[in-house]
Amino acid sequence: MSVTITVSRHHTFPTRIVFLTKEEAANIRDFSGETNEISLGYEDDSTLITVGLGEQKSCTPDTVRAGAANAIRRVHDLKRTDVSVVLPEGSPAGVGTFAAVIEGTLLGNYRFLKYKSEPPVMLEKIEFVGEKSALEELRRLETVCAATDYARDLVNENASTMTPARLAQEATALAKGGKLKVTVLDEKEIAEKGLHLLKAVGQGSETPPRLIVIEYAGDRASPEKTGIVGKGITFDSGGQNLKPTGHIETMRCDMAGAAAVLGTMRTLAAIKAKVNVVGVIAAAQNAIGEHAYFPGDIYSSYEGKTVEILSTDAEGRLVLADAVSWCRKHYAPGRIIDLATLTGGILSALGDTVAGLFSNDDALAGELFAAGEKTGERLWRFPLYREYRESLKSDIADLRNLSKLKKGYASSITGAAFIQEFTGDLPWAHLDIAGTAWNDGSARGEVPAFATGYGVRLLVDFLTRE
Ligand code: BES
Ligand code: MG
Ligand code: ZN
């Protein structure tokens, strides 16, 4: 069941969310307007949830987005079926205020309830109180937030259900609207076409790999095209280099890059974005078993370079290498961005609130960084110096999938540097979303517990910014 969203000049529901800066809260009893402060009060017949925005001068869209999301979860606790959200006057966070309230509210409303025997009371109606002009922006934000929820659903779903074939079905279903063209290579075609690395990673599993391509041509007059490539490991057991307890339990999140690509393509089609984008997903399950690929073995990539497999758990870079090569060769984009839950190392470096950015192109990196700051899906850039690339040279093959550096040294960078070997001179960026795709803790602001849907809003903003 989905929620109905409207804009109205006056509030109609007895539960209301309002926002106040510290200055505005000066004369209010028992409420100081601090960031993260939420109070529950009663006025006549209505329930008032007041959200603090902090000092006007330090209030940003991030503060507002998080505040709105935290407030909507209070509404969940109150078991309400409808709520009015009053858009703050005077734009305390600048031009992005209304958008931030709407995004925070919609993203905060997400819950994954499929496996709850007794689902809680759900919100049926959300009404934003403000000028009708907010409506135009609302429809676009609603679309992007719904696609973020879609990506979250895909990642939260059981790994045994969300198989490579199922990811292909999801892409095919998105194409039913007529604006996307989907091509799927099954395991037979993957072998025939020579996508040896994708084949190797997927061969240990009962559920075979897929290469999924989704094309969107929204600006036929323009020769420009962007490739977005997603890691779609539907479960990462580590393979023969099996992951231990404590590291394996969340590994259904390893297709979060693929989910972000699906969510982005769905949005571009829905908003009729004036851009050309090709999405490529390398989908496989990294399983352990008698058919699984072996550490020490050497495989050829689709592009031709050979790879010595030193760890079957460094599988993401392998499937991405073939997907990036396929994307370049058959779709000739002007630039490529890949998204991948690639390394645990990115969690050591940045934690779970910022994703790693790696690029061979300063302009592209700058634009992605800006999109991250705007959407709150933040990125921080790492270097790709020569010594990192050198550390991937193999004595028995062209490349090794684990660097020669000491164990644990610069693992996120060398993972990125491996993918770079397959990008040629094309402007390319790699986003390591292993930290941001999943929230092990409880919900914070617009980020729910479990799958976060990271990357959809970032990519849509990046691809459609003027
Ligand atoms: N899927 C993992 C990375 C990961 C870790 C994602 C934690 C989400 C949370 C990836 O395939 C992996 O196993 N990476 C290894 C690479 C290593 C063997 C070079 C890692 O980071 O330990
Ligand atoms: Mg792995
Ligand atoms: Zn993985």
Short mmCIF file of C-alpha atoms and ligand atoms in Angstrom, two decimals:
data_model
loop_
_atom_site.label_atom_id
_atom_site.label_comp_id
_atom_site.label_asym_id
_atom_site.label_seq_id
_atom_site.Cartn_x
_atom_site.Cartn_y
_atom_site.Cartn_z
CA MET A 1 0.00 0.00 0.00
CA SER A 2 1.44 3.34 -0.90
CA VAL A 3 0.90 6.74 0.63
CA THR A 4 -1.08 9.53 -1.06
CA ILE A 5 0.77 12.83 -1.21
CA THR A 6 -0.86 16.23 -1.67
CA VAL A 7 -0.14 19.94 -1.31
CA SER A 8 -2.65 22.21 0.39
CA ARG A 9 -2.84 25.85 1.45
CA HIS A 10 -4.10 24.97 4.95
CA HIS A 11 -3.54 21.95 7.12
CA THR A 12 -6.41 19.49 7.26
CA PHE A 13 -5.17 16.67 9.48
CA PRO A 14 -5.11 16.69 13.29
CA THR A 15 -1.45 15.63 13.39
CA ARG A 16 0.92 18.32 12.23
CA ILE A 17 4.69 18.63 11.85
CA VAL A 18 6.15 22.14 12.08
CA PHE A 19 9.74 23.38 11.88
CA LEU A 20 11.31 26.12 13.99
CA THR A 21 14.77 27.65 14.04
CA LYS A 22 16.35 28.60 17.36
CA GLU A 23 15.44 32.23 16.76
CA GLU A 24 11.81 31.36 16.04
CA ALA A 25 11.66 29.21 19.16
CA ALA A 26 12.94 32.00 21.45
CA ASN A 27 9.55 32.62 23.05
CA ILE A 28 8.35 29.03 23.16
CA ARG A 29 8.24 27.27 26.48
CA ASP A 30 10.22 24.02 26.86
CA PHE A 31 11.50 24.10 23.28
CA SER A 32 14.77 25.72 22.29
CA GLY A 33 14.87 24.83 18.58
CA GLU A 34 18.17 22.92 18.69
CA THR A 35 19.06 20.66 15.79
CA ASN A 36 17.69 17.15 16.40
CA GLU A 37 15.24 18.45 19.01
CA ILE A 38 11.72 17.13 18.52
CA SER A 39 8.87 17.91 20.87
CA LEU A 40 5.37 16.59 21.09
CA GLY A 41 2.63 19.04 22.10
CA TYR A 42 -1.10 19.45 21.90
CA GLU A 43 -3.05 22.43 20.59
CA ASP A 44 -6.86 22.40 20.62
CA ASP A 45 -7.68 19.07 19.01
CA SER A 46 -4.41 18.56 17.22
CA THR A 47 -1.08 16.95 17.93
CA LEU A 48 1.86 19.18 17.17
CA ILE A 49 5.28 17.73 16.41
CA THR A 50 7.82 20.54 16.50
CA VAL A 51 11.20 20.00 14.86
CA GLY A 52 14.22 22.11 15.82
CA LEU A 53 16.41 23.41 12.97
CA GLY A 54 19.15 25.05 15.04
CA GLU A 55 20.40 28.57 14.37
CA GLN A 56 19.14 30.08 11.15
CA LYS A 57 22.67 30.82 9.90
CA SER A 58 23.90 27.26 10.30
CA CYS A 59 20.74 25.55 9.04
CA THR A 60 21.32 23.53 5.86
CA PRO A 61 19.14 21.29 3.69
CA ASP A 62 20.86 18.33 5.44
CA THR A 63 19.56 19.51 8.84
CA VAL A 64 16.05 19.97 7.46
CA ARG A 65 16.00 16.64 5.61
CA ALA A 66 17.13 14.74 8.71
CA GLY A 67 14.70 16.62 10.96
CA ALA A 68 11.73 15.88 8.71
CA ALA A 69 12.65 12.19 8.56
CA ASN A 70 13.04 11.91 12.33
CA ALA A 71 9.67 13.65 12.75
CA ILE A 72 7.86 11.28 10.42
CA ARG A 73 9.14 8.36 12.49
CA ARG A 74 7.56 10.00 15.55
CA VAL A 75 4.31 9.95 13.58
CA HIS A 76 4.84 6.21 13.02
CA ASP A 77 5.21 5.76 16.79
CA LEU A 78 1.91 7.59 17.27
CA LYS A 79 0.24 5.17 14.83
CA ARG A 80 -1.33 7.92 12.73
CA THR A 81 -2.72 7.28 9.25
CA ASP A 82 -2.46 10.90 8.10
CA VAL A 83 -0.23 13.87 8.78
CA SER A 84 0.14 17.49 7.66
CA VAL A 85 3.70 18.70 7.18
CA VAL A 86 3.94 22.48 7.29
CA LEU A 87 6.62 23.78 4.91
CA PRO A 88 8.67 26.31 6.90
CA GLU A 89 8.36 29.98 5.95
CA GLY A 90 11.36 32.18 5.30
CA SER A 91 13.49 29.35 3.83
CA PRO A 92 15.70 28.78 6.88
CA ALA A 93 18.02 26.53 4.86
CA GLY A 94 17.95 28.58 1.65
CA VAL A 95 16.38 27.55 -1.64
CA GLY A 96 16.68 23.85 -0.87
CA THR A 97 14.40 23.98 2.17
CA PHE A 98 11.13 22.77 0.66
CA ALA A 99 12.85 20.01 -1.26
CA ALA A 100 14.63 18.93 1.91
CA VAL A 101 11.38 18.75 3.90
CA ILE A 102 9.69 16.73 1.18
CA GLU A 103 12.65 14.37 0.73
CA GLY A 104 13.13 13.88 4.45
CA THR A 105 9.44 13.15 4.97
CA LEU A 106 9.15 10.68 2.10
CA LEU A 107 12.49 8.94 2.70
CA GLY A 108 11.84 8.76 6.46
CA ASN A 109 8.46 7.14 5.82
CA TYR A 110 10.13 3.99 4.42
CA ARG A 111 9.85 0.72 6.32
CA PHE A 112 10.59 -2.79 5.07
CA LEU A 113 7.62 -4.73 6.43
CA LYS A 114 7.34 -7.66 4.06
CA TYR A 115 8.42 -10.19 6.67
CA LYS A 116 6.47 -8.75 9.62
CA SER A 117 3.53 -11.00 10.54
CA GLU A 118 1.79 -8.08 12.21
CA PRO A 119 2.53 -4.95 10.22
CA PRO A 120 2.21 -1.67 12.14
CA VAL A 121 -0.21 1.13 11.29
CA MET A 122 0.92 2.76 8.04
CA LEU A 123 0.61 6.37 6.96
CA GLU A 124 -2.02 6.63 4.24
CA LYS A 125 -1.91 10.37 3.56
CA ILE A 126 0.81 12.99 3.75
CA GLU A 127 -0.18 16.57 3.09
CA PHE A 128 2.43 19.30 2.58
CA VAL A 129 1.10 22.65 3.64
CA GLY A 130 2.38 25.50 1.49
CA GLU A 131 2.05 27.32 -1.82
CA LYS A 132 0.67 25.34 -4.74
CA SER A 133 3.94 26.18 -6.53
CA ALA A 134 5.57 23.54 -4.34
CA LEU A 135 3.56 20.98 -6.30
CA GLU A 136 5.72 20.89 -9.40
CA GLU A 137 8.85 20.09 -7.43
CA LEU A 138 6.87 17.62 -5.32
CA ARG A 139 6.07 15.26 -8.21
CA ARG A 140 9.72 14.98 -9.20
CA LEU A 141 10.89 14.44 -5.62
CA GLU A 142 8.15 11.87 -5.10
CA THR A 143 9.43 9.95 -8.13
CA VAL A 144 13.06 9.99 -6.98
CA CYS A 145 12.18 9.03 -3.40
CA ALA A 146 9.94 6.19 -4.61
CA ALA A 147 12.86 4.93 -6.70
CA THR A 148 15.12 5.13 -3.64
CA ASP A 149 12.56 3.03 -1.74
CA TYR A 150 12.52 0.61 -4.66
CA ALA A 151 16.31 0.25 -4.47
CA ARG A 152 15.99 -0.32 -0.70
CA ASP A 153 13.40 -3.04 -1.26
CA LEU A 154 15.64 -4.82 -3.76
CA VAL A 155 18.57 -4.86 -1.34
CA ASN A 156 16.52 -5.79 1.74
CA GLU A 157 14.92 -8.77 -0.02
CA ASN A 158 16.31 -12.25 0.72
CA ALA A 159 19.39 -13.16 -1.31
CA SER A 160 17.72 -16.44 -2.25
CA THR A 161 14.91 -14.45 -3.89
CA MET A 162 16.88 -11.54 -5.34
CA THR A 163 18.95 -13.67 -7.72
CA PRO A 164 20.71 -12.49 -10.90
CA ALA A 165 17.72 -13.72 -12.93
CA ARG A 166 15.40 -11.76 -10.66
CA LEU A 167 17.47 -8.59 -11.15
CA ALA A 168 17.08 -9.14 -14.89
CA GLN A 169 13.32 -9.52 -14.41
CA GLU A 170 13.25 -6.26 -12.47
CA ALA A 171 14.98 -4.49 -15.36
CA THR A 172 12.57 -6.05 -17.85
CA ALA A 173 9.60 -4.93 -15.73
CA LEU A 174 10.93 -1.35 -15.71
CA ALA A 175 11.07 -1.45 -19.51
CA LYS A 176 7.34 -2.20 -19.71
CA GLY A 177 6.69 1.55 -19.55
CA GLY A 178 8.18 1.80 -23.05
CA LYS A 179 10.95 4.29 -22.28
CA LEU A 180 13.73 1.85 -21.46
CA LYS A 181 15.30 -0.82 -23.61
CA VAL A 182 16.58 -3.90 -21.79
CA THR A 183 19.00 -6.54 -23.04
CA VAL A 184 19.93 -9.54 -20.89
CA LEU A 185 22.75 -12.00 -21.49
CA ASP A 186 22.15 -15.34 -19.76
CA GLU A 187 24.88 -17.70 -18.57
CA LYS A 188 25.21 -19.32 -21.99
CA GLU A 189 25.70 -16.00 -23.75
CA ILE A 190 28.04 -14.77 -21.01
CA ALA A 191 30.26 -17.79 -21.76
CA GLU A 192 29.95 -17.49 -25.56
CA LYS A 193 30.73 -13.78 -25.65
CA GLY A 194 33.83 -14.28 -23.51
CA LEU A 195 32.81 -12.50 -20.32
CA HIS A 196 35.13 -14.95 -18.54
CA LEU A 197 35.49 -13.04 -15.26
CA LEU A 198 31.73 -12.68 -14.78
CA LYS A 199 31.35 -16.35 -15.65
CA ALA A 200 34.08 -17.39 -13.18
CA VAL A 201 32.56 -15.46 -10.28
CA GLY A 202 29.10 -16.85 -10.98
CA GLN A 203 30.00 -20.47 -11.69
CA GLY A 204 29.92 -21.71 -8.08
CA SER A 205 26.24 -20.99 -7.76
CA GLU A 206 23.06 -22.90 -8.60
CA THR A 207 21.62 -19.59 -9.71
CA PRO A 208 23.54 -18.45 -12.82
CA PRO A 209 24.90 -14.98 -13.67
CA ARG A 210 23.35 -12.33 -15.92
CA LEU A 211 24.65 -9.27 -17.71
CA ILE A 212 21.86 -6.72 -17.77
CA VAL A 213 21.85 -3.62 -19.99
CA ILE A 214 19.23 -0.87 -19.70
CA GLU A 215 19.25 1.95 -22.26
CA TYR A 216 17.55 5.30 -21.90
CA ALA A 217 17.65 7.79 -24.78
CA GLY A 218 15.99 10.99 -23.57
CA ASP A 219 17.93 13.36 -25.80
CA ARG A 220 18.30 11.88 -29.26
CA ALA A 221 19.66 15.15 -30.64
CA SER A 222 22.70 14.93 -28.37
CA PRO A 223 25.68 12.61 -28.94
CA GLU A 224 26.43 12.61 -25.21
CA LYS A 225 25.90 9.44 -23.27
CA THR A 226 26.84 8.34 -19.76
CA GLY A 227 27.39 4.75 -18.71
CA ILE A 228 26.45 3.74 -15.17
CA VAL A 229 27.69 0.33 -14.09
CA GLY A 230 26.48 -1.48 -10.98
CA LYS A 231 27.97 -4.35 -8.98
CA GLY A 232 25.22 -6.93 -8.67
CA ILE A 233 26.61 -9.68 -6.43
CA THR A 234 23.32 -11.00 -5.06
CA PHE A 235 25.16 -12.73 -2.23
CA ASP A 236 28.87 -12.54 -1.45
CA SER A 237 29.89 -15.59 0.55
CA GLY A 238 33.52 -14.87 -0.35
CA GLY A 239 33.61 -18.09 -2.41
CA GLN A 240 36.48 -20.49 -1.57
CA ASN A 241 37.93 -17.62 0.49
CA LEU A 242 34.80 -17.93 2.60
CA LYS A 243 33.82 -14.96 4.74
CA PRO A 244 33.73 -15.62 8.50
CA THR A 245 30.79 -15.11 10.84
CA GLY A 246 30.47 -11.43 11.59
CA HIS A 247 31.22 -10.46 8.00
CA ILE A 248 28.90 -12.64 5.96
CA GLU A 249 25.46 -11.85 7.45
CA THR A 250 24.83 -8.65 5.52
CA MET A 251 26.20 -9.79 2.19
CA ARG A 252 22.88 -9.61 0.38
CA CYS A 253 23.75 -5.90 0.26
CA ASP A 254 26.40 -6.67 -2.36
CA MET A 255 24.01 -5.84 -5.21
CA ALA A 256 23.35 -2.33 -3.90
CA GLY A 257 25.23 -0.81 -6.85
CA ALA A 258 22.89 -2.69 -9.20
CA ALA A 259 19.88 -1.49 -7.19
CA ALA A 260 21.08 2.11 -7.51
CA VAL A 261 21.39 1.68 -11.28
CA LEU A 262 17.86 0.23 -11.51
CA GLY A 263 16.44 3.01 -9.33
CA THR A 264 18.20 5.66 -11.39
CA MET A 265 17.06 4.28 -14.76
CA ARG A 266 13.48 4.03 -13.45
CA THR A 267 13.62 7.68 -12.38
CA LEU A 268 15.11 8.98 -15.64
CA ALA A 269 12.30 7.31 -17.59
CA ALA A 270 9.59 8.54 -15.22
CA ILE A 271 10.70 12.18 -15.22
CA LYS A 272 11.50 12.06 -18.96
CA ALA A 273 14.99 13.40 -18.29
CA LYS A 274 16.68 14.98 -21.31
CA VAL A 275 19.79 12.79 -21.16
CA ASN A 276 21.17 9.59 -22.65
CA VAL A 277 22.24 6.92 -20.19
CA VAL A 278 23.15 3.26 -20.48
CA GLY A 279 23.00 1.20 -17.30
CA VAL A 280 24.97 -2.04 -17.08
CA ILE A 281 24.63 -4.54 -14.25
CA ALA A 282 27.00 -7.43 -13.65
CA ALA A 283 24.85 -9.87 -11.69
CA ALA A 284 26.20 -13.05 -10.09
CA GLN A 285 26.13 -14.90 -6.81
CA ASN A 286 29.59 -15.46 -5.31
CA ALA A 287 29.05 -18.95 -3.89
CA ILE A 288 31.21 -21.70 -2.42
CA GLY A 289 30.92 -25.24 -3.76
CA GLU A 290 32.49 -27.76 -6.10
CA HIS A 291 32.02 -25.58 -9.17
CA ALA A 292 33.28 -22.39 -7.54
CA TYR A 293 36.37 -20.75 -9.06
CA PHE A 294 39.68 -21.37 -7.28
CA PRO A 295 42.22 -19.05 -5.70
CA GLY A 296 45.44 -19.23 -7.73
CA ASP A 297 43.71 -19.87 -11.04
CA ILE A 298 44.09 -17.48 -13.95
CA TYR A 299 41.24 -16.22 -16.08
CA SER A 300 41.08 -14.00 -19.11
CA SER A 301 38.91 -10.90 -18.96
CA TYR A 302 36.47 -9.93 -21.72
CA GLU A 303 38.93 -7.23 -22.77
CA GLY A 304 41.80 -9.73 -23.04
CA LYS A 305 43.99 -8.99 -20.01
CA THR A 306 44.55 -12.08 -17.86
CA VAL A 307 43.94 -12.06 -14.13
CA GLU A 308 45.49 -14.15 -11.39
CA ILE A 309 42.83 -14.77 -8.76
CA LEU A 310 44.45 -14.38 -5.34
CA SER A 311 41.20 -14.09 -3.47
CA THR A 312 37.80 -15.25 -4.64
CA ASP A 313 36.43 -12.65 -2.22
CA ALA A 314 37.81 -9.81 -4.35
CA GLU A 315 35.08 -10.68 -6.87
CA GLY A 316 33.48 -7.26 -7.36
CA ARG A 317 36.38 -5.85 -9.36
CA LEU A 318 36.30 -8.94 -11.59
CA VAL A 319 32.65 -8.65 -12.61
CA LEU A 320 32.99 -4.87 -12.92
CA ALA A 321 36.01 -5.22 -15.21
CA ASP A 322 33.95 -7.23 -17.68
CA ALA A 323 30.87 -4.98 -17.32
CA VAL A 324 32.90 -1.81 -17.89
CA SER A 325 34.58 -3.35 -20.96
CA TRP A 326 31.23 -4.50 -22.33
CA CYS A 327 29.73 -1.06 -21.78
CA ARG A 328 32.62 0.69 -23.57
CA LYS A 329 32.76 -1.69 -26.50
CA HIS A 330 29.05 -2.00 -27.28
CA TYR A 331 27.61 1.33 -26.13
CA ALA A 332 30.53 3.79 -26.48
CA PRO A 333 29.54 6.20 -23.67
CA GLY A 334 31.51 9.42 -23.23
CA ARG A 335 32.07 8.67 -19.55
CA ILE A 336 31.47 5.85 -17.09
CA ILE A 337 30.53 5.84 -13.43
CA ASP A 338 30.52 2.57 -11.54
CA LEU A 339 28.90 1.97 -8.16
CA ALA A 340 29.99 -0.94 -6.06
CA THR A 341 29.98 -2.27 -2.52
CA LEU A 342 33.62 -3.02 -3.28
CA THR A 343 35.67 -3.00 -0.09
CA GLY A 344 35.37 -3.25 3.66
CA GLY A 345 38.34 -0.86 3.71
CA ILE A 346 36.10 2.06 2.76
CA LEU A 347 34.32 1.60 6.11
CA SER A 348 37.66 1.92 7.91
CA ALA A 349 38.44 5.08 5.97
CA LEU A 350 35.12 6.92 5.89
CA GLY A 351 32.65 5.06 8.09
CA ASP A 352 29.12 4.44 6.88
CA THR A 353 28.02 8.00 6.07
CA VAL A 354 30.35 8.89 3.17
CA ALA A 355 31.19 6.90 0.04
CA GLY A 356 34.62 6.69 -1.60
CA LEU A 357 35.18 8.54 -4.88
CA PHE A 358 37.93 7.51 -7.28
CA SER A 359 38.40 9.09 -10.69
CA ASN A 360 40.80 9.72 -13.53
CA ASP A 361 39.03 12.98 -14.37
CA ASP A 362 39.01 16.06 -12.11
CA ALA A 363 35.96 17.66 -13.74
CA LEU A 364 33.88 14.49 -13.41
CA ALA A 365 35.02 14.01 -9.81
CA GLY A 366 34.13 17.63 -9.04
CA GLU A 367 30.62 17.30 -10.46
CA LEU A 368 29.98 14.09 -8.54
CA PHE A 369 31.29 15.65 -5.35
CA ALA A 370 28.93 18.61 -5.82
CA ALA A 371 25.97 16.27 -6.37
CA GLY A 372 26.92 14.49 -3.14
CA GLU A 373 26.99 17.72 -1.14
CA LYS A 374 23.62 18.74 -2.55
CA THR A 375 21.79 15.46 -2.02
CA GLY A 376 23.47 14.56 1.26
CA GLU A 377 24.73 11.33 -0.37
CA ARG A 378 28.27 12.47 0.22
CA LEU A 379 31.51 11.44 -1.45
CA TRP A 380 35.17 11.91 -0.61
CA ARG A 381 37.91 11.48 -3.18
CA PHE A 382 40.99 9.24 -2.93
CA PRO A 383 44.15 9.29 -5.07
CA LEU A 384 45.04 6.77 -7.77
CA TYR A 385 48.84 7.14 -7.77
CA ARG A 386 51.09 4.99 -9.91
CA GLU A 387 52.36 2.77 -7.08
CA TYR A 388 48.82 1.51 -6.52
CA ARG A 389 48.50 0.44 -10.15
CA GLU A 390 51.95 -1.17 -10.02
CA SER A 391 50.94 -3.22 -7.01
CA LEU A 392 48.42 -5.04 -9.21
CA LYS A 393 51.00 -6.48 -11.61
CA SER A 394 51.14 -10.26 -11.54
CA ASP A 395 54.23 -12.44 -12.05
CA ILE A 396 52.25 -15.15 -13.82
CA ALA A 397 49.43 -13.17 -15.49
CA ASP A 398 48.80 -9.55 -16.50
CA LEU A 399 47.03 -8.52 -13.32
CA ARG A 400 46.35 -9.86 -9.85
CA ASN A 401 43.00 -9.25 -8.19
CA LEU A 402 44.69 -8.56 -4.83
CA SER A 403 47.46 -6.01 -4.56
CA LYS A 404 51.02 -6.92 -3.54
CA LEU A 405 50.88 -4.36 -0.75
CA LYS A 406 50.76 -5.57 2.84
CA LYS A 407 47.44 -7.08 3.85
CA GLY A 408 44.86 -4.37 4.39
CA TYR A 409 46.98 -1.58 2.90
CA ALA A 410 44.99 0.83 0.69
CA SER A 411 42.52 -1.93 -0.20
CA SER A 412 39.83 0.47 -1.45
CA ILE A 413 42.28 2.31 -3.69
CA THR A 414 43.83 -0.83 -5.18
CA GLY A 415 40.30 -2.18 -5.80
CA ALA A 416 39.51 1.00 -7.72
CA ALA A 417 42.87 0.85 -9.53
CA PHE A 418 41.99 -2.65 -10.73
CA ILE A 419 38.78 -1.39 -12.36
CA GLN A 420 40.73 1.53 -13.86
CA GLU A 421 42.76 -0.98 -15.88
CA PHE A 422 39.61 -1.59 -17.93
CA THR A 423 38.52 1.99 -18.55
CA GLY A 424 41.01 3.01 -21.26
CA ASP A 425 41.23 6.80 -21.52
CA LEU A 426 37.55 7.30 -20.86
CA PRO A 427 36.58 9.73 -18.10
CA TRP A 428 35.60 7.37 -15.31
CA ALA A 429 34.60 7.47 -11.68
CA HIS A 430 34.21 4.64 -9.21
CA LEU A 431 32.02 5.02 -6.12
CA ASP A 432 32.77 2.57 -3.31
CA ILE A 433 29.44 2.36 -1.50
CA ALA A 434 30.26 -0.59 0.80
CA GLY A 435 29.80 1.72 3.82
CA THR A 436 26.85 3.82 2.73
CA ALA A 437 24.63 1.18 1.10
CA TRP A 438 23.80 -0.47 4.40
CA ASN A 439 23.05 0.81 7.90
CA ASP A 440 23.92 -1.71 10.64
CA GLY A 441 22.53 0.58 13.33
CA SER A 442 19.12 2.16 13.74
CA ALA A 443 17.56 4.78 11.48
CA ARG A 444 19.18 8.24 11.46
CA GLY A 445 17.54 11.08 9.56
CA GLU A 446 16.60 10.01 6.05
CA VAL A 447 18.79 6.90 6.31
CA PRO A 448 16.78 3.86 7.47
CA ALA A 449 18.18 0.79 9.17
CA PHE A 450 19.33 -1.97 6.74
CA ALA A 451 19.36 -1.01 3.03
CA THR A 452 19.69 2.74 2.48
CA GLY A 453 19.05 3.14 -1.26
CA TYR A 454 22.27 5.18 -1.49
CA GLY A 455 23.14 6.41 -4.97
CA VAL A 456 19.76 6.93 -6.61
CA ARG A 457 19.34 10.57 -5.58
CA LEU A 458 23.04 11.22 -6.14
CA LEU A 459 23.04 9.85 -9.70
CA VAL A 460 19.73 11.44 -10.68
CA ASP A 461 20.99 14.81 -9.46
CA PHE A 462 24.33 14.37 -11.21
CA LEU A 463 22.80 13.21 -14.50
CA THR A 464 20.09 15.88 -14.67
CA ARG A 465 21.86 18.94 -13.29
CA GLU A 466 21.97 21.88 -15.72
N1 BES B 1 31.44 -7.29 -0.90
C1 BES B 1 32.71 -7.15 -0.27
C2 BES B 1 32.93 -5.77 0.33
C3 BES B 1 32.02 -5.35 1.45
C4 BES B 1 32.48 -5.37 2.75
C5 BES B 1 30.76 -4.86 1.20
C6 BES B 1 31.66 -4.95 3.79
C7 BES B 1 29.94 -4.44 2.23
C8 BES B 1 30.40 -4.47 3.52
C9 BES B 1 33.82 -7.40 -1.28
O1 BES B 1 33.54 -8.29 -2.31
C10 BES B 1 34.97 -7.98 -0.54
O2 BES B 1 34.86 -9.08 -0.08
N2 BES B 1 36.06 -7.21 -0.43
C11 BES B 1 37.22 -7.61 0.22
C12 BES B 1 38.37 -7.37 -0.72
C13 BES B 1 39.64 -7.96 -0.28
C14 BES B 1 39.59 -9.47 -0.41
C15 BES B 1 40.74 -7.39 -1.14
C16 BES B 1 37.38 -6.80 1.49
O3 BES B 1 37.06 -5.61 1.47
O4 BES B 1 37.77 -7.34 2.50
MG MG B 2 33.94 -10.29 -1.75
ZN ZN B 3 31.54 -8.39 -2.81
#
